[in-house]
Amino acid sequence: MALKPSSFTPITHLQIPISHTQFLRPTSVFPSPSFPTKLLSYKLHSPRKSSVCTNSLKQETLQNPTPSSASSNKLVLVTGGTGGVGQLVVASLLDRDVKLRLLLRNPEKATTLFGEQEEEKLQVIKGDTRNSEELDPSMFEGVTHVICCTGTTAFPSRRWDGDNTPERVDWEGVRNLVSALPRSLSRIILVSSVGVTKSNELPWSIMNLFGVLKYKKMGEDFVINSGLPYTIIRPGRLTDGPYTSYDLNTLLKATAGERRAVLIGQGDKLVGEVSRLVVAEACIQALNIDFTEGQIYEINSVPGDGPGSDTEKWKELFKSAQLQ
């Protein structure tokens, strides 16, 4: 799909993206320091299923796609899994029966959104990416894919309490995580931001007053130079959610309203807004599309029907961005 100038938000009306992560709640952590003892076991309370977003879908909900045989071979680690985009990533992957492991500073924040689930389906580990000494290699045993959704606000806020600044989260946290990951990893998906290559230009320089774009770019560069297979997703200003006070069933029913059509670009030229549901679906789709490896994509959503969870439509979108 070729991007048309009319599809872009004028720079004078640009609403700058502010990073994402909110929180949630679940069971107790086992006492011993070894990996299995840090896992939280869950049982699914309510078996409810539901789809997310280009060119063609009605995104009525996060939608009960048929599990593929590849799903059973994956173990996806999600960081920032209780934040605005991360919670939608987790809900959608759970709905697709993909095995998950969450790395959370406070594991008790998990159950509020995701309910109690079997350990075979969801494992929760206590750890803080900002502190490298908390990232034991055993935490990543068996992990095949990683989706990193960690982030904080661009400007000082209560979210910065406890040393939760862009430097600590978007740079040091990403560096520590990537350094600890196994070299056998099939893919890491990093959620970054549009504008990271333009942090000295207006209006991006305003957003970057406290360094959020600079540190996100440093995180990107570390991923790129790590030797791990990667895909970087740069969303525009985030809309829809976060749904931090709701449960899994609510997440699975979340919609992007009229903004279901997806625009994907490269070269940090795309500006505008994007639904969190669209970003979450882009991350999940990129896990399974081989040619997205080693690529960086900007992503927006606009009024119209979109691709939902249709992998073929997402392939067309990602490919069209690379052909521009």
Short mmCIF file of C-alpha atoms in Angstrom, two decimals, residues 76-285:
data_model
loop_
_atom_site.label_atom_id
_atom_site.label_comp_id
_atom_site.label_asym_id
_atom_site.label_seq_id
_atom_site.Cartn_x
_atom_site.Cartn_y
_atom_site.Cartn_z
CA VAL A 76 7.32 -15.27 23.89
CA LEU A 77 8.81 -13.07 26.60
CA VAL A 78 7.02 -9.74 27.00
CA THR A 79 8.49 -6.82 28.94
CA GLY A 80 6.26 -3.88 29.76
CA GLY A 81 3.38 -6.37 29.60
CA THR A 82 1.15 -4.37 31.94
CA GLY A 83 1.58 -1.10 30.03
CA GLY A 84 -0.66 0.47 27.42
CA VAL A 85 0.57 -1.55 24.42
CA GLY A 86 2.00 -4.48 26.37
CA GLN A 87 -1.29 -5.45 27.99
CA LEU A 88 -2.93 -5.72 24.55
CA VAL A 89 -0.01 -7.78 23.25
CA VAL A 90 -0.37 -10.17 26.18
CA ALA A 91 -4.17 -10.44 25.91
CA SER A 92 -4.03 -11.15 22.19
CA LEU A 93 -1.26 -13.74 22.51
CA LEU A 94 -3.11 -15.49 25.34
CA ASP A 95 -6.19 -15.60 23.14
CA ARG A 96 -4.10 -17.26 20.40
CA ASP A 97 -2.75 -19.88 22.79
CA VAL A 98 0.83 -18.66 22.48
CA LYS A 99 2.95 -19.53 25.51
CA LEU A 100 3.99 -16.41 27.37
CA ARG A 101 6.49 -15.33 29.98
CA LEU A 102 6.17 -11.87 31.53
CA LEU A 103 9.05 -10.03 33.17
CA LEU A 104 7.57 -7.57 35.68
CA ARG A 105 8.95 -5.41 38.46
CA ASN A 106 5.89 -6.23 40.53
CA PRO A 107 4.34 -9.57 39.52
CA GLU A 108 1.28 -8.85 41.63
CA LYS A 109 0.14 -6.43 38.96
CA ALA A 110 -0.57 -9.22 36.48
CA THR A 111 -3.80 -10.89 37.59
CA THR A 112 -6.02 -7.82 37.44
CA LEU A 113 -5.77 -7.81 33.67
CA PHE A 114 -5.04 -11.40 32.76
CA GLY A 115 -6.68 -13.45 35.49
CA GLU A 116 -5.20 -16.61 36.98
CA GLN A 117 -3.80 -18.82 34.25
CA GLU A 118 -2.07 -22.14 34.03
CA GLU A 119 1.72 -21.97 34.18
CA GLU A 120 1.80 -23.79 30.83
CA LYS A 121 0.11 -20.75 29.32
CA LEU A 122 1.49 -17.82 31.31
CA GLN A 123 4.56 -17.52 33.51
CA VAL A 124 5.37 -14.36 35.44
CA ILE A 125 8.88 -13.56 36.64
CA LYS A 126 9.94 -10.81 39.00
CA GLY A 127 12.66 -8.64 37.48
CA ASP A 128 13.56 -5.08 36.59
CA THR A 129 15.24 -4.39 33.25
CA ARG A 130 16.77 -1.23 34.72
CA ASN A 131 18.95 -3.35 37.00
CA SER A 132 21.19 -5.78 35.15
CA GLU A 133 21.89 -7.81 38.30
CA GLU A 134 18.21 -8.81 38.39
CA LEU A 135 18.35 -10.37 34.93
CA ASP A 136 19.57 -13.90 35.50
CA PRO A 137 20.13 -15.93 32.30
CA SER A 138 17.84 -18.65 33.68
CA MET A 139 14.91 -16.24 33.27
CA PHE A 140 15.28 -16.53 29.51
CA GLU A 141 15.68 -20.28 29.18
CA GLY A 142 13.47 -21.57 26.39
CA VAL A 143 12.47 -18.10 25.19
CA THR A 144 12.20 -17.98 21.39
CA HIS A 145 10.84 -14.46 20.86
CA VAL A 146 10.76 -11.17 22.79
CA ILE A 147 8.40 -8.21 22.54
CA CYS A 148 9.77 -5.22 24.46
CA CYS A 149 7.02 -2.69 25.26
CA THR A 150 8.68 -0.91 28.18
CA GLY A 151 8.48 2.87 28.32
CA THR A 152 7.73 5.92 30.42
CA THR A 153 6.44 9.44 29.82
CA ALA A 154 8.37 11.95 27.73
CA PHE A 155 7.97 14.69 30.35
CA PRO A 156 8.40 14.51 34.14
CA SER A 157 5.35 12.96 35.77
CA ARG A 158 4.42 10.64 38.61
CA ARG A 159 5.45 7.83 36.30
CA TRP A 160 9.03 8.98 36.81
CA ASP A 161 8.86 8.17 40.52
CA GLY A 162 11.36 5.52 41.56
CA ASP A 163 13.94 6.44 38.95
CA ASN A 164 11.61 5.58 36.07
CA THR A 165 13.08 8.13 33.64
CA PRO A 166 13.61 7.74 29.88
CA GLU A 167 17.34 7.23 30.43
CA ARG A 168 16.76 4.38 32.88
CA VAL A 169 13.87 2.75 31.01
CA ASP A 170 14.39 3.39 27.29
CA TRP A 171 18.17 3.19 27.28
CA GLU A 172 19.57 1.31 30.27
CA GLY A 173 16.57 -1.03 30.49
CA VAL A 174 16.75 -1.99 26.82
CA ARG A 175 20.53 -2.39 26.96
CA ASN A 176 20.34 -4.63 30.03
CA LEU A 177 17.57 -6.76 28.57
CA VAL A 178 19.24 -7.25 25.21
CA SER A 179 22.57 -8.07 26.86
CA ALA A 180 20.93 -10.84 28.88
CA LEU A 181 18.97 -12.48 26.04
CA PRO A 182 20.10 -15.82 24.60
CA ARG A 183 21.92 -15.67 21.27
CA SER A 184 19.55 -18.35 20.00
CA LEU A 185 16.63 -15.92 20.01
CA SER A 186 14.48 -16.02 16.85
CA ARG A 187 13.41 -12.37 17.05
CA ILE A 188 13.16 -9.35 19.34
CA ILE A 189 10.46 -6.78 18.60
CA LEU A 190 11.19 -3.36 20.11
CA VAL A 191 8.48 -0.71 20.45
CA SER A 192 10.14 2.69 20.02
CA SER A 193 8.71 5.98 18.70
CA VAL A 194 8.45 8.05 15.55
CA GLY A 195 10.80 11.04 15.51
CA VAL A 196 13.83 9.34 17.08
CA THR A 197 16.07 10.35 14.18
CA LYS A 198 14.84 13.96 14.32
CA SER A 199 15.26 14.78 17.99
CA ASN A 200 17.05 18.06 17.18
CA GLU A 201 14.34 19.28 14.80
CA LEU A 202 11.07 21.03 15.64
CA PRO A 203 8.62 19.85 16.87
CA TRP A 204 10.52 16.74 17.93
CA SER A 205 13.05 18.76 19.89
CA ILE A 206 10.22 19.83 22.20
CA MET A 207 9.28 16.25 22.93
CA ASN A 208 12.95 15.48 23.44
CA LEU A 209 13.49 18.18 26.09
CA PHE A 210 14.09 15.45 28.68
CA GLY A 211 15.80 13.07 26.28
CA VAL A 212 13.08 10.52 25.54
CA LEU A 213 13.79 10.38 21.79
CA LYS A 214 17.55 10.39 22.31
CA TYR A 215 17.34 7.47 24.73
CA LYS A 216 14.89 5.51 22.56
CA LYS A 217 17.30 5.90 19.65
CA MET A 218 20.17 4.68 21.82
CA GLY A 219 18.03 1.66 22.71
CA GLU A 220 17.29 1.05 19.03
CA ASP A 221 20.96 1.26 18.11
CA PHE A 222 21.90 -1.22 20.82
CA VAL A 223 19.34 -3.70 19.51
CA ILE A 224 20.54 -3.22 15.93
CA ASN A 225 24.19 -3.75 16.90
CA SER A 226 23.49 -6.68 19.23
CA GLY A 227 23.60 -9.31 16.50
CA LEU A 228 20.12 -10.52 17.47
CA PRO A 229 17.41 -10.75 14.81
CA TYR A 230 15.18 -7.72 15.38
CA THR A 231 12.23 -5.68 14.17
CA ILE A 232 11.62 -2.16 15.45
CA ILE A 233 8.12 -0.65 15.52
CA ARG A 234 7.90 3.14 15.83
CA PRO A 235 4.33 4.21 16.66
CA GLY A 236 2.91 7.69 16.32
CA ARG A 237 0.99 9.30 19.19
CA LEU A 238 -0.82 6.50 20.98
CA THR A 239 -4.61 6.42 21.21
CA ASP A 240 -7.16 3.95 22.67
CA GLY A 241 -6.48 2.74 26.19
CA PRO A 242 -4.55 2.05 28.23
CA TYR A 243 -7.08 -0.28 29.81
CA THR A 244 -5.25 -0.66 33.07
CA SER A 245 -8.26 -1.03 35.35
CA TYR A 246 -9.97 -3.74 33.32
CA ASP A 247 -9.70 -7.49 33.01
CA LEU A 248 -8.74 -9.83 30.19
CA ASN A 249 -12.26 -10.05 28.82
CA THR A 250 -12.42 -6.27 28.49
CA LEU A 251 -9.07 -6.21 26.70
CA LEU A 252 -10.26 -8.82 24.25
CA LYS A 253 -13.27 -6.67 23.43
CA ALA A 254 -11.28 -3.46 22.96
CA THR A 255 -11.70 -1.70 19.63
CA ALA A 256 -9.94 1.05 17.73
CA GLY A 257 -13.23 2.72 16.82
CA GLU A 258 -13.06 4.14 13.31
CA ARG A 259 -9.25 4.23 13.21
CA ARG A 260 -8.70 0.68 11.99
CA ALA A 261 -6.88 1.30 8.70
CA VAL A 262 -3.11 1.05 9.01
CA LEU A 263 -0.35 3.18 7.49
CA ILE A 264 3.19 1.81 7.62
CA GLY A 265 6.26 3.72 6.46
CA GLN A 266 10.03 3.70 6.76
CA GLY A 267 12.66 6.41 7.06
CA ASP A 268 11.02 8.23 10.01
CA LYS A 269 8.73 10.22 7.69
CA LEU A 270 5.35 9.15 9.04
CA VAL A 271 3.65 11.38 11.62
CA GLY A 272 0.26 11.21 13.27
CA GLU A 273 -1.64 8.93 15.61
CA VAL A 274 -2.01 5.19 16.05
CA SER A 275 -4.28 2.97 18.09
CA ARG A 276 -2.52 0.93 20.75
CA LEU A 277 -4.40 -2.10 19.41
CA VAL A 278 -2.82 -1.58 15.99
CA VAL A 279 0.67 -1.33 17.52
CA ALA A 280 0.10 -4.51 19.52
CA GLU A 281 -1.07 -6.39 16.43
CA ALA A 282 1.89 -5.09 14.38
CA CYS A 283 4.28 -6.50 17.00
CA ILE A 284 2.57 -9.89 16.99
CA GLN A 285 2.43 -10.08 13.20
#
